[in-house]
Each structure stands twice: as C-alpha cells, then as structure tokens.
Amino acid sequence: MKFSKLKEKNRSDTAEEDLSSAVFGGKKDKLKKIAYPIILLAAAVLTFVIFVASISTGLSKIPFGTVIKILWNEIHKIPQTWTNMQGLAVIGIRLPRTLAALLIGSGLSLAGASYQSLFKNPMVSPDILGVSSGAAVGAAIAILIKADIVYIEIGAFIGGICAVMLTALIPKLVRNKSIVVLVLSGIIVGGLTSSLMSIIRMLADPQTTLADITYWTMGSLARVKMNEITVIGPIIAACIVILLLLRYRLNVLSLGESEAKSLGVNIGRTRAVVIVCSTLLTACSVSIAGTIGWVGLVIPHISRMITGPDNKKMLPIAIFLGGVFMMIMDLLARTLSVTEIPISVLTGIIGAPFFFLILLKQRRNVS
Amino acid sequence: MKKSKILSLLLVAIVIIASIALFAACTDEDVVIPESGAFGTVLNNVDGTVTVYDYDGEPFTFTPGTIQRIVNLWPANTSGALALGAEPYFVARVAGMLTPWQALMFPDYAALTAEVPAAAGPANVEGLMTLEPDLIIGHPSNVAVLKELDYNGYKLPVVNINFTTYDEMKITYKVLGEILGGRVKENANAWGDMLVANIKRISDGLAGVTARPVTYYTAGGVDFAATMGMSALAQSNVVNEWTVAAGGTHWQKYLLDKGIPSTSFLSGQSVNVEFFSTELPDKIFIGGGQKQALIDILAGTSQSPWTGIAVEIGVENCVFMPYALFDWGRFGAESALQILWAARELHPTIFADHTKSTYIDMTAETIAFYKDFVGFEGMNTGYAERILSGLQPNGTIY
C-alpha cells in the first residue's frame, strides 16, 4: 500500500484507531466529538494567552500597556516611556524565559508522545527511558570541563542517545520486550546515570561547577539567555516539524511491525528518525534548563484524553499543551517567591498528583 | 606696556583658555574607563565619579554618596559587610542565615522583611529588582548571570567582590569601603591593619619555635556525625592561612608533605575514617552550628566510628571554634581574630600563659573587636566568653 492510501486509511479512523485505543487503553472521550480544528484553535489561542500572560507577569509590577510598548519597541523603535529596569525585566528576563519554556515544554511533550507511540507504551517518557538523566550526565561532564554551551548541548545529546540505546538494548538482550522489562531497563539505566552523576559531583569544584551541575539536576530557566535560544530554537523547531511529518508513520508503527511493513513503511529508518529527533528535543531542553521531569509523561496523556490516540491529532495538541504547561510552571517558579524555585520541584508537585488522577480516571473508564 | 609684558599676558591667557578648553572637552561622555583592571584598582574620574575594579577585573562606576541600597547574595560577605558598618545600607537580608549574634548586634538588619536567597545557584532576578538596589554583591555561583543581563546598554549594578585568601579579602573590604565610604571605608582599612598586626604578633611570639601541630578543620557537628567528618575547605584559602599564621600545619599540607595525594576529599567530601585513623591530626577544629551531635559522639553517647578517633586524639584536642557574626574560621571579618584564638589553642604555653609577655587575653580582644570595631555597645565579658565557646547569646548550644 502506498502512502496516499495510508493517509486515506488514517482518515478512515477505523482499525488503526481501535488498535491504538487498545494499546493506550483510552476510550472515546466526549471532547473528541468536538471538531478537531476547534480544539486545535483553542489550544493555539490558549498558548498565545499564556505566552502573553507570562511576559506580562512577574515580581516587578509593570503595567500591561508598558509591557506591550517595550515589546513593540523591539520591533519598531518608539520613544522610551519606561524605565531601563522595566525594559530589562521584560526583554532580559521574561521574554527569553517564556520563549524557552514554550520551546522546552513543547519539545519534551512531543518527545514523550513520540516515545510512547514508538514503544507502544503509555508509561514511557524521556525520564523513564533514562534519556533525561543520560543527557544530564553528558551535560554535567561538559560543565565539569568548563565547555561552551554548544559542547554542553552536544554532551547532552550524546548522553541522551546512549541512555536510550542502552534502555532499548536490555529487553533485546533478555529476549523479553514486555512493558515491565522496558520500564525496568529504564530503572537500570537511571541507576547507572545517577551513580555517574554522583562521581561527577565529587570531582566538581564546590565553588563553581558543582553549583552549575546541581542546577542542571533540579531544572531551571533562570539562566536562559536569548543567544542560547537562538542556538536550540531552530533545532527544536526542526525536530518538531520532522516528528509532525512522521505522525502518520507513528500511527502505522503502533499497528505492529508486519502491518507497518505491509503498508510500505521503512520501520528501521522511521524508528531511528523518531528516536534521534525525540532525543535531540530532550537533549536541547536539558542543555539549557537541566532535567525537567513529568512533562513528557503527563502532557501526552492529557492530549490523548482530548483527541484520542490518533497521533496525527494528538501530537499537535501535545505540542501546544506542553508549551502551556511549562510556561505556567516557569511563571510559578519566578513569582511564588523571591528565591528561584527549581522547576522540576513544581512539575513534580503538580505532575505527580495529576498523573495519578489520570490513571484513576482511566481505571474507571476501563472498569 | 612693554612688549614682553603683553606677550606674557597673552601666554597666560592662552594657557587659561587651553585649560578651560581641555576641561570642557573632558565631558561625561569623554571619560574613558578601561574595560579591565586589577582587582581593587580605584580610579577617580574627572567627572567626579569613581570606578573600582571587581574580582572579575570589570569596572563598576558610581557617584560617591549615591549608593544607599545594597543587597548581598553571599552570606559570608554579608557578615563581613555588617562588621564593617554597612548595616544601614542593607535592604534585604540573606534568607535563613541570620545568626543569633547578628540579630543581637544588628537589630535593624534582622528586622528587614525582604530576603534574598542564601543557596548557591540562580537568584530570582526580578525579585532582586523589586528591591531597587544601588548595588548587588553577587555570589560566586550566580554573579556571572546577573552581569550578563543587558537592556540597550543598561545593566544591573552588580559587582563580584569574591575572595578565598586574606589578600583578596582585604581588597574586597577595600572595594566595599570605596563604594560605601564613611565608616565602612575607615573600618575596611582598619581591618587590613588589624589582620597584618595579628599575623605579626603571632609570628613574633613563635620566633624560634619549630613545632607546627597538624590541624584538621571540619564544618560542623552534623557533618562530622553524618558524613564521617567533612573537611570543608581545602588548603588554598583562608583556612590554611590562619592555620599557618597561628603556627599550625593544615592536614592537607601534612599529607602532601608525606607524598599522599589528597585533593578531592579535602574539597568538601567525606573523609574515610579508616584512612583518617592512620593519619591523625594533633587538633580538630570544629566550626558551624548544630554542635550537639558532635558532643554526643565525643562523649560516647552516640554511636560513631569517630568516637574512637576522638579518644585517640584526646577529647580536649577536639575544639569548637568561636562563632558570632560568622564562623571565625571561615570567610567573615572575625577571621582576623581567629589567628589569635587558634594560636592560643595550638601553642598554649606561649600565648595562654598570662605570666608571659606573649599572652593573649582573648576575652579582652573579643570585647574590643565587637565593641570598638563592630560598634556593638552592649558587648561584655559574658558575651565574649559565649562567642569564644561557640555558644548562642543566651548561652545555649547551637
């Protein structure tokens, strides 16, 4: 079957979606009946609203009109009626953080959703597969040798890809590809990376690199700079586009290898591209914001609750919601206290109970 | 009028006009400030501003008398600034780092409701900006991020006045004195003189003495109990400097002299108790608060492998360091007194014998420091004895 037929098959929303539903245990939600374009538009509008709210809100009380003027001034120069301090707050602090939160949230969420489809396992996420911790080790090594941001990103990518390859290798070695073994593999890799991180901390200078490494492990957008966003932004955008283009193939992969082969999908190449892009998304996030948990697990589940398991609908929603979630988390991290709250603390506090509720709801649906 | 007189007058007029023109040319925008300079360099600019160069060698330019609101993100530096007389300038205190002695001696500082984080790592920059500081003294771990923030050339008023050695500490206080002026400047200079005098006093007292007891520094009771003795700081800082100045040998130096490489675990990592038992120091100096855990260990009422070590060294040789505005053995202004105190502990026959001319009356020294230098009028013998014993103002243990 050629790809045009495949698309037709996707549109038909029949056997494939049923099988995906079986894989992910989801049921058709009432929300799914709402026309998908409206949901997509609502998600986009919500993302825009939260983006504006994030830039307009902070500990320094700056009137909304002034924020707009400051932002407009970056596009078209106008007479300055605001203080330099206000300009610094909006352009120097809030704008890069909000942009980074949007990119990282979208990226981690999409990476999680892609991994879940690829491994046909709703419990998979960049954290559980060890990608985040592997990327953190790679970044920490680069920090230890006082490398530049580009090398920290490269280190994070290499660490992440090694971790996910190891996690995927273990079930093959033990000849058991069950969900439990995959999760156990993630735990093994997580334990290994945790030990490596401890060694790196022991070797780090307590006054300088140790603080930086600790910062990576807790996650924060406090140190994000605009020039870093210009480095990772295009990479994240490219990975998002590639994964969106592959969303039909991800649907087919979830049908099983023989079905996918018969539909003309190159399984090996598709898997490789999805893994590389998802790992790159995670590595980019880790390289500028450290390890941020739960986003890649919770947001795909919420998206799936809204759209159903069909990746062609679910992935775009996951991108928007991931960005929204992370922008809210960052907003809380920088406004709840004069002390910067590590972002992983917030994603954990909010993500864990939320995930429990999702599981509870799914259990009720199943029962 | 003679021709020569006319010429002279013309010459004078030209000189005056040229001077005025030159002065006029030196307007604000023409003041050229070098982009880098040695730490502590002070430039008095022609426009009346002053430029000081910080630890990173970067300039900080200000108009004298205009720096009235400061925040300090480094607890040790904060205690030093308070000791120098900078209390009126603080607009926020370091969260969770207010010692009972700071609260007693600096009630206005203790009463501040705004707080800045004590932990190393990223600071909430917008939180700092709401305090509208004229000066932000950064922590070594976050100062670079604060300095990088830029809006069309406007930057936060951040300086990095960092130090690990006494020389850098003197420069740090000097820079702070230049920026704040008045009593802080006088005290900054006086502190440097006091440090030099105390080092010389001990050096003179130790003339002809070759013994240099080996000392081990640990951060505090809990560390000692939980991690089997944390050697908080390595050799290349003030801990080594006061140890040497007081006539001792830092444990790391002792190991290095024996050809034992010992860099990693002396930089804040746990020390292996079995290894430690083979290389025992003569004296253990215990800093920080929460000392009860260590007292229990030394008394044998708490199970720890360190109990045997303490017995081996001698419980009397495991000594709590004085503690007030900051741990005397760390990076506070009281470090100048630590030299005298440690010398008494290491060489009691020279410095603790009141019959000798080298005798150091630590109670009197302590009273003088906090009363005359710090400016705490309520200082008395009771307080001095509690500080020297590492106790709180009410006599209870940390």
Coordinates of N, CA and C in Angstrom, one line a residue, chain B residues 208-343:
Chain B
G208 N 61.6 31.3 66.9 CA 62.4 30.2 67.5 C 61.7 28.9 67.8
V209 N 60.4 28.9 67.6 CA 59.6 27.7 67.9 C 59.4 27.0 66.5
T210 N 59.8 25.7 66.6 CA 59.7 24.9 65.3 C 58.5 24.0 65.2
A211 N 57.9 23.7 66.4 CA 56.7 22.8 66.4 C 55.6 23.5 65.6
R212 N 55.0 22.7 64.7 CA 53.8 23.2 64.0 C 52.7 22.1 64.0
P213 N 51.9 22.1 65.0 CA 50.9 21.0 65.2 C 50.0 20.9 63.9
V214 N 49.6 19.6 63.6 CA 48.8 19.4 62.4 C 47.3 19.6 62.8
T215 N 46.6 20.4 62.1 CA 45.2 20.7 62.4 C 44.3 20.2 61.3
Y216 N 43.1 19.8 61.7 CA 42.1 19.4 60.8 C 40.8 20.2 61.1
Y217 N 40.2 20.7 60.0 CA 39.1 21.6 60.1 C 37.8 20.9 59.6
T218 N 36.8 20.9 60.4 CA 35.5 20.3 59.9 C 34.4 21.3 60.1
A219 N 33.4 21.2 59.2 CA 32.4 22.2 59.1 C 31.4 22.2 60.2
G220 N 31.2 21.1 60.9 CA 30.2 21.2 62.0 C 29.8 19.8 62.5
G221 N 29.1 19.8 63.5 CA 28.7 18.6 64.2 C 28.0 17.6 63.4
V222 N 27.0 18.1 62.6 CA 26.1 17.2 61.8 C 27.0 16.5 60.7
D223 N 27.8 17.4 60.1 CA 28.7 16.8 59.1 C 29.6 15.8 59.6
F224 N 30.1 16.1 60.8 CA 31.0 15.2 61.4 C 30.4 13.8 61.7
A225 N 29.1 13.9 62.2 CA 28.4 12.6 62.5 C 27.9 11.9 61.3
A226 N 27.3 12.7 60.4 CA 26.6 12.0 59.3 C 27.6 11.6 58.2
T227 N 28.6 12.4 57.9 CA 29.4 12.0 56.7 C 30.8 11.7 57.2
M228 N 30.9 11.3 58.4 CA 32.2 10.9 59.0 C 33.3 12.0 58.8
G229 N 32.9 13.2 59.1 CA 33.9 14.3 59.1 C 34.1 14.9 57.7
M230 N 33.5 16.1 57.5 CA 33.7 16.7 56.3 C 34.7 17.8 56.4
S231 N 35.8 17.6 55.6 CA 36.8 18.7 55.6 C 36.3 19.7 54.6
A232 N 35.8 20.8 55.2 CA 35.0 21.7 54.3 C 35.9 22.5 53.3
L233 N 37.0 22.8 53.6 CA 37.8 23.7 52.7 C 39.2 23.2 52.6
A234 N 39.7 23.3 51.4 CA 41.0 22.8 51.0 C 42.1 23.8 51.5
Q235 N 43.3 23.5 51.1 CA 44.4 24.2 51.6 C 44.6 25.7 51.1
S236 N 44.1 25.9 49.8 CA 44.4 27.2 49.2 C 43.4 28.3 49.6
N237 N 43.1 28.5 50.8 CA 42.2 29.6 51.2 C 42.5 30.1 52.6
V238 N 41.7 30.9 53.2 CA 41.9 31.5 54.5 C 42.1 30.4 55.6
V239 N 41.4 29.3 55.4 CA 41.6 28.2 56.5 C 43.0 27.8 56.6
N240 N 43.7 27.7 55.5 CA 45.1 27.4 55.6 C 45.9 28.6 56.1
E241 N 45.5 29.8 55.6 CA 46.2 31.0 56.0 C 46.2 31.2 57.5
W242 N 45.0 31.1 58.2 CA 45.0 31.3 59.6 C 45.7 30.1 60.3
T243 N 45.6 28.9 59.7 CA 46.3 27.8 60.3 C 47.8 28.0 60.4
V244 N 48.4 28.5 59.3 CA 49.8 28.7 59.2 C 50.2 29.9 60.1
A245 N 49.3 31.0 60.0 CA 49.6 32.2 60.8 C 49.6 31.9 62.3
A246 N 48.8 30.9 62.7 CA 48.6 30.6 64.1 C 49.7 29.6 64.5
G247 N 50.6 29.2 63.6 CA 51.6 28.3 64.0 C 51.2 26.8 63.8
G248 N 50.4 26.5 62.9 CA 49.9 25.1 62.7 C 50.2 24.6 61.3
T249 N 49.9 23.4 61.0 CA 50.1 22.8 59.7 C 48.7 22.3 59.2
H250 N 48.2 22.7 58.1 CA 47.0 22.2 57.6 C 47.1 20.7 57.3
W251 N 46.1 19.9 57.6 CA 46.2 18.5 57.4 C 46.5 18.1 56.0
Q252 N 46.0 18.9 55.0 CA 46.3 18.6 53.6 C 47.8 18.8 53.3
K253 N 48.3 19.9 53.9 CA 49.7 20.1 53.6 C 50.6 19.0 54.2
Y254 N 50.2 18.6 55.4 CA 50.8 17.5 56.1 C 50.8 16.2 55.2
L255 N 49.7 15.9 54.6 CA 49.6 14.7 53.7 C 50.4 14.9 52.5
L256 N 50.4 16.1 51.9 CA 51.2 16.4 50.7 C 52.6 16.2 51.0
D257 N 53.1 16.7 52.2 CA 54.5 16.6 52.5 C 54.9 15.1 52.6
K258 N 53.9 14.3 53.0 CA 54.2 12.9 53.1 C 54.1 12.1 51.7
G259 N 53.8 12.9 50.7 CA 53.6 12.3 49.4 C 52.3 11.6 49.1
I260 N 51.3 12.0 50.0 CA 49.9 11.4 49.8 C 49.1 12.4 49.1
P261 N 48.7 12.1 47.8 CA 47.8 13.0 47.1 C 46.4 13.1 47.8
S262 N 46.0 14.3 48.0 CA 44.8 14.4 48.8 C 44.1 15.7 48.4
T263 N 43.6 15.8 47.2 CA 42.9 17.0 46.8 C 41.4 16.9 46.8
S264 N 40.9 15.8 46.3 CA 39.4 15.7 46.1 C 38.7 15.7 47.4
F265 N 39.1 14.8 48.3 CA 38.3 14.6 49.5 C 38.5 15.8 50.5
L266 N 39.4 16.6 50.2 CA 39.6 17.8 51.1 C 38.9 19.0 50.5
S267 N 38.1 18.8 49.5 CA 37.4 20.0 48.9 C 35.9 19.9 49.2
G268 N 35.6 19.3 50.3 CA 34.2 19.3 50.7 C 33.6 17.9 50.7
Q269 N 34.4 16.8 50.5 CA 33.9 15.5 50.5 C 34.2 14.8 51.8
S270 N 33.5 13.6 52.0 CA 33.7 12.9 53.2 C 35.1 12.3 53.3
V271 N 35.6 12.2 54.5 CA 36.9 11.6 54.7 C 36.7 10.2 55.2
N272 N 37.5 9.3 54.6 CA 37.4 7.9 55.0 C 38.0 7.7 56.5
V273 N 37.1 7.2 57.4 CA 37.5 7.2 58.8 C 38.7 6.3 59.0
E274 N 38.8 5.2 58.2 CA 39.9 4.3 58.4 C 41.3 4.9 58.0
F275 N 41.2 5.7 56.9 CA 42.4 6.4 56.4 C 42.7 7.5 57.5
F276 N 41.7 8.1 57.9 CA 41.9 9.2 58.9 C 42.6 8.7 60.2
S277 N 42.2 7.5 60.6 CA 42.8 6.9 61.8 C 44.3 6.6 61.6
T278 N 44.8 6.5 60.4 CA 46.2 6.3 60.2 C 47.0 7.6 60.1
E279 N 46.3 8.7 59.9 CA 46.9 10.0 59.7 C 46.3 11.0 60.6
L280 N 46.3 10.7 61.9 CA 45.6 11.6 62.8 C 46.3 13.0 63.0
P281 N 45.4 14.0 63.0 CA 46.0 15.4 63.3 C 46.2 15.5 64.8
D282 N 46.9 16.6 65.2 CA 47.0 16.9 66.6 C 45.8 17.6 67.2
K283 N 45.1 18.3 66.3 CA 44.0 19.1 66.8 C 42.9 19.1 65.7
I284 N 41.6 18.9 66.2 CA 40.5 19.1 65.3 C 39.7 20.3 65.6
F285 N 39.6 21.3 64.7 CA 38.8 22.5 64.9 C 37.4 22.3 64.3
I286 N 36.4 22.5 65.1 CA 35.0 22.2 64.6 C 34.3 23.5 64.5
G287 N 33.8 23.8 63.3 CA 33.1 25.0 63.0 C 31.6 24.8 62.9
G288 N 30.9 25.9 62.6 CA 29.5 25.8 62.3 C 28.6 25.6 63.5
G289 N 27.3 25.5 63.3 CA 26.4 25.3 64.3 C 26.1 23.8 64.5
Q290 N 25.0 23.5 65.2 CA 24.5 22.2 65.5 C 25.6 21.3 66.1
K291 N 26.1 21.7 67.2 CA 27.3 21.0 67.7 C 26.9 19.8 68.6
Q292 N 25.6 19.8 69.0 CA 25.2 18.7 69.9 C 25.6 17.3 69.4
A293 N 25.4 17.1 68.1 CA 25.7 15.8 67.5 C 27.1 15.4 67.8
L294 N 28.0 16.4 67.7 CA 29.4 16.1 67.9 C 29.7 15.9 69.4
I295 N 29.1 16.6 70.2 CA 29.3 16.5 71.7 C 28.9 15.0 72.1
D296 N 27.8 14.6 71.5 CA 27.3 13.2 71.8 C 28.3 12.2 71.3
I297 N 28.9 12.4 70.2 CA 29.9 11.5 69.7 C 31.2 11.5 70.6
L298 N 31.6 12.7 70.9 CA 32.8 12.8 71.7 C 32.6 12.1 73.1
A299 N 31.4 12.3 73.6 CA 31.1 11.7 74.9 C 30.8 10.2 74.9
G300 N 30.7 9.7 73.7 CA 30.4 8.3 73.5 C 28.9 7.9 73.7
T301 N 28.1 8.9 73.8 CA 26.6 8.6 73.9 C 26.0 8.4 72.6
S302 N 26.7 8.7 71.5 CA 26.1 8.5 70.2 C 27.1 7.6 69.4
Q303 N 26.6 6.6 68.8 CA 27.4 5.6 68.1 C 28.0 6.2 66.8
S304 N 29.3 6.2 66.8 CA 30.0 6.7 65.6 C 31.5 6.2 65.6
P305 N 32.0 5.8 64.5 CA 33.4 5.4 64.4 C 34.3 6.6 64.9
W306 N 33.8 7.8 64.9 CA 34.6 8.9 65.2 C 34.9 9.0 66.7
T307 N 34.1 8.3 67.5 CA 34.3 8.3 69.0 C 35.7 7.8 69.3
G308 N 36.1 6.7 68.7 CA 37.4 6.2 68.9 C 38.5 7.1 68.5
I309 N 38.2 7.8 67.4 CA 39.2 8.8 66.8 C 39.4 9.9 67.9
A310 N 38.3 10.4 68.4 CA 38.3 11.5 69.4 C 39.1 11.1 70.6
V311 N 38.8 9.8 71.0 CA 39.6 9.3 72.2 C 41.1 9.3 71.9
E312 N 41.4 8.8 70.7 CA 42.8 8.7 70.3 C 43.5 10.0 70.3
I313 N 42.8 11.0 69.7 CA 43.4 12.4 69.6 C 43.4 13.0 71.0
G314 N 42.4 12.7 71.8 CA 42.2 13.4 73.0 C 41.0 14.4 72.9
V315 N 39.9 14.1 73.7 CA 38.7 14.9 73.6 C 39.1 16.4 73.7
E316 N 40.0 16.7 74.5 CA 40.4 18.1 74.8 C 41.0 18.8 73.5
N317 N 41.4 17.9 72.6 CA 42.0 18.4 71.3 C 41.0 18.5 70.2
C318 N 39.7 18.2 70.5 CA 38.6 18.4 69.5 C 37.9 19.7 70.0
V319 N 38.1 20.8 69.4 CA 37.7 22.1 69.9 C 36.7 22.8 69.0
F320 N 35.7 23.3 69.6 CA 34.7 24.1 68.9 C 35.3 25.5 68.6
M321 N 35.1 26.0 67.4 CA 35.7 27.3 67.1 C 34.7 28.4 67.5
P322 N 35.1 29.6 67.8 CA 34.2 30.7 68.1 C 33.3 31.0 67.0
Y323 N 32.1 31.5 67.3 CA 31.1 31.7 66.3 C 30.2 32.9 66.8
A324 N 30.1 33.9 65.9 CA 29.2 35.0 66.2 C 28.6 35.5 64.9
L325 N 29.1 36.6 64.3 CA 28.5 37.1 63.1 C 28.7 36.0 62.0
F326 N 29.7 35.3 62.1 CA 30.0 34.2 61.2 C 31.0 33.2 61.9
D327 N 31.2 32.1 61.3 CA 32.1 31.1 61.9 C 33.5 31.8 61.8
W328 N 34.2 31.9 62.9 CA 35.5 32.6 62.9 C 36.5 32.0 61.9
G329 N 36.4 30.7 61.7 CA 37.3 30.0 60.9 C 37.0 30.1 59.4
R330 N 35.9 30.8 59.0 CA 35.5 30.8 57.6 C 35.9 32.2 57.1
F331 N 34.9 32.7 56.2 CA 35.3 33.9 55.4 C 34.7 35.2 55.9
G332 N 34.5 35.3 57.3 CA 34.0 36.5 57.8 C 35.1 37.4 58.4
A333 N 34.7 38.6 58.8 CA 35.7 39.6 59.3 C 36.4 39.1 60.6
E334 N 35.7 38.2 61.3 CA 36.2 37.7 62.6 C 37.4 36.8 62.3
S335 N 37.7 36.5 61.1 CA 38.8 35.6 60.7 C 40.1 36.2 61.2
A336 N 40.1 37.6 61.4 CA 41.3 38.3 61.9 C 41.6 37.9 63.3
L337 N 40.5 37.6 64.1 CA 40.6 37.2 65.5 C 41.0 35.7 65.6
Q338 N 40.5 35.0 64.6 CA 40.7 33.5 64.6 C 42.2 33.2 64.7
I339 N 43.1 34.0 64.1 CA 44.5 33.8 64.1 C 45.0 33.8 65.6
L340 N 44.5 34.8 66.4 CA 44.9 34.8 67.8 C 44.4 33.6 68.6
W341 N 43.1 33.3 68.3 CA 42.5 32.3 69.1 C 43.1 30.9 68.8
A342 N 43.4 30.7 67.5 CA 44.0 29.4 67.1 C 45.4 29.3 67.6
A343 N 46.1 30.4 67.6 CA 47.5 30.4 68.1 C 47.5 30.0 69.6

